[in-house]
XYZ file of C-alpha atoms in Angstrom:
378
model
C 7.355 -28.718 -3.449
C 5.129 -27.347 -0.681
C 2.686 -24.513 -1.286
C 1.192 -21.744 0.837
C -0.998 -18.691 0.359
C -1.097 -15.361 2.157
C -3.927 -12.823 2.155
C -3.074 -9.176 1.537
C -5.006 -5.948 1.029
C -4.183 -2.257 0.440
C -3.191 -0.528 3.680
C -3.756 3.022 2.424
C -4.447 5.094 -0.689
C -0.784 4.875 -1.697
C -1.152 1.108 -1.934
C -4.301 1.473 -4.032
C -2.441 3.754 -6.439
C 0.361 1.208 -6.788
C -2.232 -1.438 -7.679
C -3.992 0.943 -10.064
C -2.064 4.100 -11.101
C -5.304 5.480 -12.541
C -6.539 6.024 -8.972
C -3.941 8.734 -8.375
C -5.542 12.137 -7.929
C -9.054 10.710 -7.775
C -11.331 11.624 -4.843
C -10.828 9.059 -2.033
C -14.596 8.578 -1.720
C -14.774 7.547 -5.384
C -11.816 5.177 -5.042
C -13.432 3.517 -2.025
C -16.650 2.992 -3.980
C -14.673 1.317 -6.746
C -12.996 -0.970 -4.187
C -16.401 -2.013 -2.869
C -17.538 -2.664 -6.432
C -14.461 -4.845 -6.978
C -15.627 -7.028 -4.083
C -18.409 -8.286 -6.337
C -15.675 -10.184 -8.165
C -13.525 -13.020 -6.732
C -10.298 -12.163 -4.852
C -7.339 -12.051 -7.227
C -3.687 -13.098 -7.141
C -1.432 -10.119 -6.470
C 1.899 -11.934 -6.534
C 3.527 -15.364 -6.679
C 6.676 -16.244 -4.709
C 9.198 -18.912 -5.662
C 12.605 -20.013 -4.430
C 11.947 -20.458 -0.708
C 14.405 -23.157 0.393
C 14.794 -24.430 3.955
C 18.125 -25.430 5.515
C 16.607 -28.920 5.567
C 16.385 -28.890 1.772
C 12.609 -28.538 1.626
C 11.206 -26.042 -0.879
C 8.101 -23.873 -0.933
C 6.268 -21.456 -3.175
C 3.096 -19.492 -2.673
C 0.432 -17.087 -3.794
C -0.395 -13.673 -2.326
C -4.137 -13.269 -2.758
C -5.585 -9.770 -2.705
C -8.782 -8.574 -1.060
C -9.529 -5.048 -2.392
C -10.551 -3.359 0.861
C -8.825 -0.698 2.956
C -8.522 -1.227 6.746
C -11.271 1.294 7.489
C -13.553 -0.452 4.986
C -12.988 -3.799 6.678
C -13.944 -2.148 9.952
C -17.063 -0.586 8.427
C -18.155 -3.737 6.556
C -16.909 -6.654 8.702
C -19.312 -9.248 7.281
C -18.321 -8.374 3.716
C -14.658 -8.577 4.687
C -15.090 -11.963 6.369
C -16.960 -13.378 3.375
C -14.171 -12.250 1.020
C -11.556 -13.763 3.340
C -13.328 -17.132 3.339
C -13.644 -16.900 -0.448
C -9.913 -16.190 -0.762
C -9.003 -19.134 1.493
C -11.189 -21.433 -0.588
C -9.434 -20.156 -3.714
C -6.073 -20.883 -2.072
C -7.212 -24.439 -1.371
C -8.167 -24.886 -5.029
C -4.725 -23.617 -6.069
C -3.104 -26.300 -3.929
C -2.016 -24.342 -0.853
C -1.599 -26.400 2.325
C -1.849 -23.401 4.675
C -3.042 -19.772 4.480
C -1.752 -16.732 6.373
C -4.002 -13.822 7.341
C -2.224 -10.538 6.634
C -2.814 -7.129 8.259
C -6.523 -6.390 8.890
C -7.705 -9.775 7.590
C -6.532 -11.028 10.981
C -8.134 -8.183 12.944
C -11.579 -8.408 11.325
C -11.734 -12.183 11.869
C -10.823 -11.942 15.566
C -7.442 -13.485 14.978
C -8.912 -16.066 12.608
C -11.364 -17.452 15.176
C -14.413 -16.078 13.335
C -13.715 -18.097 10.178
C -11.842 -21.189 11.381
C -14.893 -23.448 11.109
C -15.769 -22.182 7.623
C -12.578 -23.308 5.867
C -10.969 -26.688 5.233
C -7.231 -25.956 5.394
C -4.963 -24.695 8.219
C -4.911 -20.939 8.844
C -2.485 -18.746 10.793
C -2.356 -15.062 11.692
C 1.439 -15.187 11.806
C 1.298 -13.437 15.169
C 3.520 -15.907 17.037
C 6.553 -15.230 14.844
C 5.657 -11.537 14.772
C 5.962 -11.509 18.572
C 9.231 -13.452 18.500
C 10.735 -11.139 15.884
C 9.518 -7.980 17.649
C 11.081 -9.055 20.937
C 14.386 -10.020 19.333
C 14.500 -6.771 17.347
C 13.618 -4.650 20.379
C 16.385 -6.207 22.465
C 18.950 -5.649 19.713
C 17.847 -2.045 19.140
C 17.941 -1.221 22.855
C 21.447 -2.661 23.122
C 22.666 -0.630 20.134
C 21.233 2.520 21.713
C 22.960 1.736 25.010
C 19.699 1.147 26.897
C 19.685 -1.401 29.730
C 16.307 -3.122 29.558
C 16.376 -4.150 33.221
C 16.475 -0.443 34.143
C 14.103 0.763 31.420
C 10.484 1.861 31.181
C 8.735 -0.182 28.489
C 5.429 1.017 27.025
C 3.345 -1.484 25.062
C 0.617 0.086 22.913
C -2.177 -2.324 22.065
C -1.297 -4.339 25.170
C -4.670 -6.081 25.320
C -4.357 -7.328 21.734
C -2.875 -10.662 20.725
C 0.620 -9.409 19.838
C 0.917 -6.771 22.557
C -0.280 -9.134 25.268
C 2.289 -11.802 24.371
C 5.084 -9.205 24.242
C 4.231 -8.041 27.768
C 4.242 -11.596 29.123
C 7.693 -12.313 27.694
C 9.328 -8.960 28.515
C 7.750 -8.089 31.884
C 10.427 -9.907 33.946
C 13.170 -8.190 31.935
C 12.253 -4.502 32.454
C 12.110 -2.135 35.448
C 8.675 -0.740 34.690
C 5.918 -1.665 32.252
C 3.048 0.513 31.034
C 0.148 -1.162 29.240
C -1.812 1.037 26.827
C -5.188 0.071 25.386
C -8.711 1.253 24.694
C -10.422 -0.071 27.829
C -9.182 -0.290 31.405
C -11.054 -3.535 32.020
C -9.069 -5.458 29.403
C -5.824 -3.953 30.671
C -6.616 -4.860 34.285
C -7.035 -8.496 33.240
C -3.558 -8.384 31.740
C -2.122 -6.767 34.882
C -3.380 -9.747 36.885
C -1.428 -12.089 34.592
C 1.767 -10.092 35.178
C 1.480 -9.838 38.956
C 4.848 -10.099 40.678
C 6.915 -9.870 37.482
C 7.618 -6.117 37.500
C 6.032 -2.743 38.292
C 2.998 -2.432 35.987
C 0.806 0.600 35.198
C -2.081 0.940 32.754
C -3.332 3.826 30.629
C -5.961 4.552 28.002
C -4.214 7.838 27.109
C -1.411 6.989 24.709
C 0.196 10.440 24.593
C 0.414 10.611 28.382
C 1.693 7.046 28.682
C 4.581 7.662 26.277
C 6.106 10.353 28.490
C 9.389 9.100 29.873
C 9.333 5.900 27.823
C 12.705 4.353 27.053
C 11.384 1.570 24.827
C 8.036 1.269 23.021
C 6.438 -1.700 21.297
C 3.321 -0.637 19.430
C 0.859 -3.132 17.979
C -2.549 -1.497 17.855
C -5.278 -2.279 15.354
C -5.892 1.365 14.448
C -6.381 2.160 10.784
C -4.273 5.345 11.041
C -1.065 6.468 12.769
C -1.475 7.218 16.481
C 2.085 8.160 17.538
C 3.458 11.525 16.400
C 6.820 13.282 16.543
C 5.802 15.175 19.698
C 5.060 11.996 21.670
C 8.604 10.646 21.945
C 11.505 11.759 24.112
C 15.085 11.820 22.771
C 16.659 8.380 22.759
C 13.424 6.390 22.653
C 13.473 3.050 20.826
C 10.190 2.235 19.056
C 9.353 -1.146 17.536
C 6.294 -0.654 15.300
C 4.627 -3.996 14.692
C 1.302 -2.637 13.407
C 0.094 -2.823 9.805
C -0.741 -0.079 8.875
C 2.017 1.532 10.994
C 1.146 3.139 14.325
C 3.986 5.659 14.030
C 3.422 8.704 11.844
C 5.879 9.379 9.032
C 6.373 12.804 10.638
C 8.617 11.099 13.213
C 11.080 10.142 10.464
C 10.945 13.633 8.992
C 11.162 15.654 12.217
C 13.177 13.566 14.685
C 16.824 12.540 14.355
C 17.095 11.481 18.009
C 14.741 8.477 18.195
C 15.103 4.999 16.705
C 11.882 3.816 15.065
C 11.914 0.534 13.199
C 9.426 -1.881 11.673
C 9.079 -4.940 13.853
C 9.255 -8.324 12.227
C 11.210 -7.980 8.978
C 12.550 -11.439 8.164
C 15.140 -12.729 5.709
C 13.804 -15.747 3.812
C 16.193 -18.665 3.157
C 16.914 -19.488 -0.464
C 19.356 -18.341 -3.136
C 16.733 -17.388 -5.703
C 13.781 -16.077 -3.716
C 11.656 -14.157 -6.196
C 8.303 -12.408 -6.105
C 6.466 -12.140 -9.404
C 3.927 -9.350 -8.900
C 0.894 -9.132 -11.126
C 0.707 -5.426 -10.270
C 3.181 -2.692 -9.341
C 2.391 -3.212 -5.650
C 5.195 -5.234 -4.072
C 4.777 -5.152 -0.272
C 7.173 -2.201 0.182
C 9.925 -4.740 0.818
C 13.128 -4.876 -1.177
C 14.888 -7.050 -2.106
C 12.528 -9.969 -2.653
C 14.155 -12.198 -0.024
C 12.633 -10.131 2.808
C 9.150 -10.636 4.241
C 7.079 -9.604 7.223
C 7.142 -12.073 10.121
C 3.476 -12.966 9.619
C 4.284 -13.972 6.031
C 7.392 -15.826 7.181
C 5.427 -17.809 9.780
C 3.111 -19.025 7.025
C 6.136 -20.195 5.009
C 7.734 -21.861 8.041
C 4.586 -23.809 8.893
C 4.246 -24.798 5.239
C 7.828 -26.106 5.153
C 7.316 -27.925 8.451
C 4.077 -29.499 7.250
C 2.079 -28.357 10.268
C -1.388 -29.865 9.920
C -3.541 -27.684 12.125
C -4.541 -24.098 12.786
C -1.717 -22.077 14.384
C -1.578 -18.623 16.018
C -5.356 -18.214 16.084
C -6.882 -15.924 18.703
C -4.501 -15.001 21.506
C -0.803 -15.809 21.118
C 0.613 -18.179 23.726
C 4.212 -17.946 24.920
C 4.650 -21.627 24.080
C 3.717 -20.916 20.456
C 6.249 -18.070 20.314
C 8.967 -20.416 21.539
C 7.924 -23.164 19.108
C 7.898 -20.935 16.018
C 11.290 -19.507 17.044
C 12.733 -23.026 17.071
C 11.158 -23.820 13.697
C 12.488 -20.559 12.223
C 16.006 -21.529 13.306
C 15.522 -25.044 11.931
C 14.534 -23.782 8.481
C 16.954 -20.824 8.280
C 14.694 -17.786 8.757
C 16.435 -14.808 10.416
C 15.760 -11.215 11.470
C 16.467 -9.036 8.434
C 18.082 -6.012 10.099
C 16.359 -2.716 10.854
C 14.045 -0.783 8.526
C 11.975 2.353 8.929
C 9.309 3.479 6.476
C 10.614 1.107 3.812
C 14.253 2.227 4.174
C 17.131 0.274 5.699
C 18.661 1.638 8.908
C 22.443 1.167 9.068
C 24.599 0.789 12.178
C 26.157 4.169 11.385
C 22.722 5.794 11.311
C 21.925 4.249 14.696
C 25.172 5.685 16.094
C 24.163 9.120 14.799
C 20.698 8.772 16.367
C 22.349 7.893 19.664
C 24.680 10.892 19.462
C 21.754 13.222 18.719
C 19.849 11.766 21.668
C 22.833 12.168 24.000
C 22.957 15.895 23.250
C 19.318 16.356 24.298
C 18.606 13.694 26.915
C 19.585 13.464 30.590
C 18.888 9.735 30.745
C 21.534 7.629 32.475
C 22.527 5.524 29.440
C 23.605 8.593 27.492
C 25.751 10.049 30.314
C 29.173 8.848 29.108
C 28.480 9.665 25.470
C 27.137 13.086 26.455
C 30.289 13.833 28.477
C 32.484 12.658 25.593
C 30.661 14.947 23.151
C 31.019 17.879 25.564
C 34.744 17.118 26.024
C 35.347 17.074 22.261
C 33.649 20.448 21.982
């Protein structure tokens, strides 16, 4: 039996309330003070997973260790966050884990794991390589289902200078007609443009709302603590792969738009007949059933099953790493787990309805035949 650990933390107040129902209705400032007070105690186990079984016959189980800090608190107290992360990794080592995954903002605050790699004794991964692989595969499938031809499409990558966004641009640039890189600083984006020279038409922007105009496909992977894409930002028929944790796309998009396809990038089906999470608290990753996991979690499991003895996916993601983890995922039986949006499954029928709604409102070329068919039926 091989063992892994994965670091988690509450992404928002809703998560805190699922950990501790008594926090519901309390002033956020008070709840945040309590979370900081909890950091005086050791990180604690939030859940234990069993039943992971590779196609090779190898088995794995693992602990999900909780650090009680919100994303904005990790940003405000980076040294505290890093010390708790190191403490949690050391605890994982004592439990018998052979590798530890850095979930959500634990990766961001440690600079993709680089800031703590020399302070721990066991392999660490951000899970970003498989996150990139899963995001690209999911985006291609979603675009195809919506009738969008990638080689004629405008792709916007939000967070393009970050580890995940940068790798996505390098893989997809030769496959799209136009690419727009969105980030906080032009200097970082210009460096990325140089890497993509000759692959496709590339523009850069630090204004996300302006950049999204006319987008056919969007991959968003920022490190913002709050949603940055709203219902007004997207044109009918847009496909959005949201890789960020917490999500970059506002829930208002789900509530107000029936003509765009927004899905969570990197939801993976774990191999094994009896995959089971045993939560110590009500919080359960917003993933049902238990055999599904985020790609960053899945990468940790894959590397554990493979017995990789070294730090993986630290710092910037390399295309070679994306290709390697894709091969290992296939070897061990990990697969894309369909489409989900805000914790709910998206069916093929729902995608067809989204496409029909988009065809009624959009003049884009890929909706022409469907639009004419709808008009004819009328």
